[in-house]
Amino acid sequence: MSELTHFDAEGRAHMVDVSEKPVTDRVAVASGHLRMKPETLALIVEGRAKKGDVLGVARLAGIMGAKKTADLIPLCHPLPITKVALDLEPDESLPGIRITATVKTSGQTGVEMEALTAVSVAALTVYDMVKAVEKGMVIGEIRLVMKDGGKSGRYEAGREGAGA
Amino acid sequence: MSELTHFDAEGRAHMVDVSEKPVTDRVAVASGHLRMKPETLALIVEGRAKKGDVLGVARLAGIMGAKKTADLIPLCHPLPITKVALDLEPDESLPGIRITATVKTSGQTGVEMEALTAVSVAALTVYDMVKAVEKGMVIGEIRLVMKDGGKSGRYEAGREGAGA
Amino acid sequence: MSELTHFDAEGRAHMVDVSEKPVTDRVAVASGHLRMKPETLALIVEGRAKKGDVLGVARLAGIMGAKKTADLIPLCHPLPITKVALDLEPDESLPGIRITATVKTSGQTGVEMEALTAVSVAALTVYDMVKAVEKGMVIGEIRLVMKDGGKSGRYEAGREGAGA
Amino acid sequence: MSELTHFDAEGRAHMVDVSEKPVTDRVAVASGHLRMKPETLALIVEGRAKKGDVLGVARLAGIMGAKKTADLIPLCHPLPITKVALDLEPDESLPGIRITATVKTSGQTGVEMEALTAVSVAALTVYDMVKAVEKGMVIGEIRLVMKDGGKSGRYEAGREGAGA
Amino acid sequence: MSELTHFDAEGRAHMVDVSEKPVTDRVAVASGHLRMKPETLALIVEGRAKKGDVLGVARLAGIMGAKKTADLIPLCHPLPITKVALDLEPDESLPGIRITATVKTSGQTGVEMEALTAVSVAALTVYDMVKAVEKGMVIGEIRLVMKDGGKSGRYEAGREGAGA
Amino acid sequence: MSELTHFDAEGRAHMVDVSEKPVTDRVAVASGHLRMKPETLALIVEGRAKKGDVLGVARLAGIMGAKKTADLIPLCHPLPITKVALDLEPDESLPGIRITATVKTSGQTGVEMEALTAVSVAALTVYDMVKAVEKGMVIGEIRLVMKDGGKSGRYEAGREGAGA
């Protein structure tokens, strides 16, 4: 297991030097969910059909949130994102909303944080819009599903080996 | 169960009019965690003792994140926050980090979103700083623990009734 | 006709001192439009009915844009906005989209700039989403429709007198 | 006439994937104006000569606004702008101020939105600085004058064909 | 000498709770300078007379910088600023530019940081605009000149006692 | 001595066109200090050993500040920073804190402003955290220590010739 690269030899936080790393195509996928009561989910689903598109607002918030990642996460490098897409699907078995975000760039570091931030902001936005109805909703299982590109290569959740 | 207040009668999203609501003291507490392998947690705990204060960086990111809430959540009202405090505690039983955020304001709406955002950004920041060691960490159980102030009064998780 | 208050006696720009002004309820309404070809308008209207809600995205962008006004306009005072609502209506007689924004606050200055900024950002967002289809669209007639509150009182476009 | 590319097959908004597009030099020019009473224009022109440089402030606001484009327009890609210049000219025949913005980048998408945003923010800033004198000013005719670079090549307003 | 209030009993950074403090009128004045070669100063002064208003641009940057203070300084409370004014004066005895900023608010904490930030950003902006001519310029003597309002009352530099 | 490049032939401020400049590796180092009473310095040093890491908070603020440079300095080009590191060292001979920042990028312009901004924001943050104890602290001697890369090549403070 390696050391924490965000600190120097004296333990001081720094933004890691990536200037020697090549620019490569990178992609990351993250997911998460928001659990709620069945009747709250019904309200969201019904609203989408008729009026009041909660998931459309949250999708947009997630896309804009991905662009703010380097502003939110102190040691994150700013990156020229080339794609962001979010999928928010109602799931009655949760019950709640399942969220997936895909982010791409060509850069010197990966976009894992952008994908995870997109999912987090989308989940928070759904919470905000529905909290007058149910305050007990829970945001959960936000994780990296996949990343590819860069020196460390491909990662897929559930398939990680010793170095994952 | 009430309607979704963030949409008007035609289903169009809007920032709810709070201009008639009185300015009152408000507080909100949110919590969440980041689960990881025991050896990753050990690395964070050890680093804190010696050098490389992951939790100190994440705490600061959470505080600054709370101030960006209205910028991240589309329909959130901007609020003059009067206090933000974050607690990040290692918990070997997870294993991982437990995060709690407390936010206060005197305003016309509550600070639930600010507290939830602070927890989310702090969790994302820990992930960012440790992801070179373990990519499989999971952010989970982000929820509102308590809120007080305003017309809807006090809410405590686990004690909500029908209208919670 | 009065002087330009955003400059001091030596002609230096400054943010006007409003610390002596009372906090009062204020509202402003602004409007504008985006003109386009009939077939472009048809594409937007059709998309809204089925899929691809251009106007919903633009409405949200306008709301978030209103919150960024003091960040965009150099001498604008930051204000705690208490309401933002946007209306985007297709109008075949333009042909194009008519946009109206209503903003409220309780503060020491008015929200005219917030309403005008909301309309501008919403119009730019529609342009962005449709520009692959028609680059010749024109944003026009962005103006203040009404404002009320504060020492200068009520203003309605088309009814201004000598001091308007 | 093509489809709206900012939506996927299910009508969900996304930030279009430009990762396969080559990095090319791009330029865009946009224009617009702010109409006002002749005496208001005289006040601005006179102020510029002596003291109170309204147009200088607006020029700077437009430059800074161009840098905020990806923050304002939800589905816009962040771009490393390499040039921004604004021209604000009094025009007694309007009467008012004519605004032109030129923006350049080397990137995977164009800078049309940056140029249009620069014009919009400059116009809003003039409005802000002069509104104590005249509230009835109107921002109008904001349009793309020219763009070049990228796969779709050159566009000039007034010369567009069927696909413009 | 008191303790560092930005840390709790366990040494954790937090945004201090000011929710119990009354809203009072507050003002702060800060100053600083930028030293340079006499010929560089001459270039700025000459430019101001004819064309190229370095100090006008820096003044505006300082005003906008004051509005970003809570975004830049991690534990700073967001405040509704009610006035910002900057004075940038050439001083041949330095030689260089002397900068003074005055900021006001009605709030629960002071605006010392806003005034100091305004001076810093204005000085950095002058440096940026002139650095092609002289890279050896030095920003210096940025300090609080005066503050008033709030529980701790009035402070004037050079008159502080033991507890200043 | 050359002209001020941030203005065009008519004296209008603009963001300089760097689109023809090659992308090269660039580095800049800036330094500065914060002077204070010996007992204030002792409080910071003591706090670092035990609890209350003032310098750790300021280091992080400086890193995040570097990322905001193009947002703060009106005519600065946005740049994809590839490294930021800050060093804050107590110096009893001042007495106070000495601050050094190193910033890297691969881009079309240099990162001098990013390094100077990092130092400034770090110094302001130390001031903020300690101001309840001593308001008379002074930020001073903020200067460029070194830059390299780009057409103008290497610069080292104290070694500049006529054209430095």
Coordinates of C-alpha atoms in Angstrom, one line a residue, chain F:
Chain F
M1 CA 11.4 49.9 -21.6
S2 CA 8.4 48.5 -23.5
E3 CA 4.8 49.6 -23.5
L4 CA 1.9 48.3 -21.3
T5 CA 0.7 45.3 -23.3
H6 CA -2.7 45.1 -21.5
F7 CA -3.9 48.1 -23.4
D8 CA -4.5 48.5 -27.1
A9 CA -3.5 51.4 -29.3
E10 CA -6.4 53.4 -28.0
G11 CA -5.7 52.7 -24.4
R12 CA -8.5 50.2 -23.9
A13 CA -7.8 47.3 -21.5
H14 CA -8.0 43.9 -23.1
M15 CA -7.0 40.3 -22.4
V16 CA -3.8 40.0 -24.5
D17 CA -4.0 37.6 -27.4
V18 CA -1.7 34.6 -26.6
S19 CA -3.2 32.3 -29.1
E20 CA -0.1 32.3 -31.2
K21 CA 2.3 31.5 -28.3
P22 CA 3.4 27.9 -28.0
V23 CA 2.4 25.8 -25.0
T24 CA 5.5 25.4 -22.8
D25 CA 6.3 24.2 -19.3
R26 CA 6.3 27.1 -16.9
V27 CA 7.1 27.6 -13.3
A28 CA 7.0 30.6 -10.9
V29 CA 8.0 31.1 -7.3
A30 CA 6.8 34.0 -5.2
S31 CA 7.4 34.9 -1.6
G32 CA 6.2 37.3 1.1
H33 CA 5.8 37.5 4.9
L34 CA 3.5 38.5 7.7
R35 CA 5.1 40.5 10.5
M36 CA 3.7 40.3 14.1
K37 CA 4.6 40.6 17.7
P38 CA 6.8 37.8 19.2
E39 CA 4.1 36.7 21.5
T40 CA 1.6 36.3 18.6
L41 CA 4.1 34.2 16.7
A42 CA 4.7 32.1 19.8
L43 CA 0.9 31.5 19.9
I44 CA 0.9 30.2 16.3
V45 CA 4.0 28.0 16.8
E46 CA 2.6 26.6 20.0
G47 CA -0.8 26.0 18.5
R48 CA 0.8 24.1 15.6
A49 CA 2.6 21.8 18.0
K50 CA -0.5 21.1 20.0
K51 CA -3.7 22.1 18.4
G52 CA -5.0 24.7 16.0
D53 CA -2.9 24.5 12.9
V54 CA -3.0 28.1 11.6
L55 CA -0.3 27.5 9.0
G56 CA -2.1 24.4 7.7
V57 CA -5.3 26.3 7.1
A58 CA -3.4 29.1 5.4
R59 CA -1.5 26.7 3.2
L60 CA -4.7 25.3 1.9
A61 CA -6.2 28.7 1.4
G62 CA -3.2 29.7 -0.7
I63 CA -3.5 26.6 -2.9
M64 CA -7.2 27.2 -3.5
G65 CA -6.5 30.9 -4.0
A66 CA -4.0 30.1 -6.8
K67 CA -6.9 28.3 -8.6
K68 CA -9.0 31.5 -8.4
T69 CA -6.4 33.8 -9.9
A70 CA -8.1 34.3 -13.3
D71 CA -11.3 35.0 -11.4
L72 CA -9.6 37.7 -9.3
I73 CA -7.2 39.5 -11.7
P74 CA -9.3 40.9 -14.6
L75 CA -6.9 40.5 -17.5
C76 CA -5.4 37.2 -16.4
H77 CA -5.7 34.2 -18.7
P78 CA -7.3 31.0 -17.2
L79 CA -4.6 28.3 -17.0
P80 CA -4.7 24.6 -16.1
I81 CA -2.4 24.6 -13.1
T82 CA -0.4 21.4 -12.7
K83 CA 1.2 22.0 -9.3
V84 CA 0.8 24.3 -6.3
A85 CA 2.9 24.1 -3.2
L86 CA 3.2 26.5 -0.3
D87 CA 5.7 26.8 2.5
L88 CA 4.9 28.8 5.6
E89 CA 7.7 29.0 8.1
P90 CA 7.8 30.8 11.4
D91 CA 10.8 33.2 11.6
E92 CA 11.6 34.7 15.0
S93 CA 13.9 37.2 13.4
L94 CA 11.0 39.0 11.7
P95 CA 9.2 38.1 13.9
G96 CA 6.5 36.5 11.8
I97 CA 5.7 34.0 9.1
R98 CA 7.6 33.6 5.8
I99 CA 5.6 32.3 2.9
T100 CA 6.8 30.8 -0.4
A101 CA 4.6 29.5 -3.2
T102 CA 5.6 27.4 -6.2
V103 CA 3.2 27.0 -9.2
K104 CA 3.6 25.1 -12.4
T105 CA 1.6 24.8 -15.6
S106 CA 1.9 23.8 -19.3
G107 CA 0.4 26.8 -21.0
Q108 CA 0.7 29.8 -23.2
T109 CA 1.3 32.3 -20.4
G110 CA 3.2 32.2 -17.2
V111 CA 2.0 31.5 -13.6
E112 CA 3.6 34.5 -11.9
M113 CA 0.2 35.8 -10.9
E114 CA -0.9 32.4 -9.5
A115 CA 2.2 32.3 -7.3
L116 CA 1.8 35.9 -6.1
T117 CA -1.9 35.3 -5.5
A118 CA -1.2 32.1 -3.5
V119 CA 1.2 34.0 -1.2
S120 CA -1.3 36.9 -0.8
V121 CA -4.3 34.7 0.1
A122 CA -2.2 32.6 2.5
A123 CA -1.0 35.8 4.3
L124 CA -4.5 37.1 4.5
T125 CA -5.7 33.8 6.0
V126 CA -3.1 33.9 8.7
Y127 CA -4.1 37.5 9.5
D128 CA -7.8 36.4 9.7
M129 CA -7.1 33.6 12.1
V130 CA -4.9 35.7 14.4
K131 CA -6.5 39.1 14.2
A132 CA -8.5 38.7 17.4
V133 CA -5.1 38.6 19.1
E134 CA -3.2 41.2 17.2
K135 CA -4.7 43.6 14.6
G136 CA -1.4 45.4 13.9
M137 CA 0.1 42.6 11.8
V138 CA 1.6 43.7 8.5
I139 CA 1.7 41.8 5.2
G140 CA 4.9 42.7 3.3
E141 CA 7.5 42.0 0.7
I142 CA 5.3 40.0 -1.7
R143 CA 7.5 39.6 -4.8
L144 CA 8.3 37.2 -7.6
V145 CA 11.4 35.2 -6.7
M146 CA 11.8 33.3 -9.9
K147 CA 10.0 32.3 -13.1
D148 CA 11.0 30.2 -16.0
G149 CA 9.5 29.0 -19.3
G150 CA 8.0 30.9 -22.2
K151 CA 9.6 33.3 -24.6
S152 CA 11.0 35.8 -22.0
G153 CA 12.8 32.9 -20.4
R154 CA 14.2 32.8 -16.9
Y155 CA 13.9 35.6 -14.3
E156 CA 15.5 35.6 -10.9
A157 CA 14.9 38.4 -8.4
G158 CA 18.1 40.3 -7.6
R159 CA 19.6 39.3 -10.9
E160 CA 17.5 41.4 -13.3
G161 CA 19.2 43.6 -15.8
A162 CA 17.9 46.7 -17.5
G163 CA 14.9 45.0 -19.0
A164 CA 13.7 43.1 -16.0

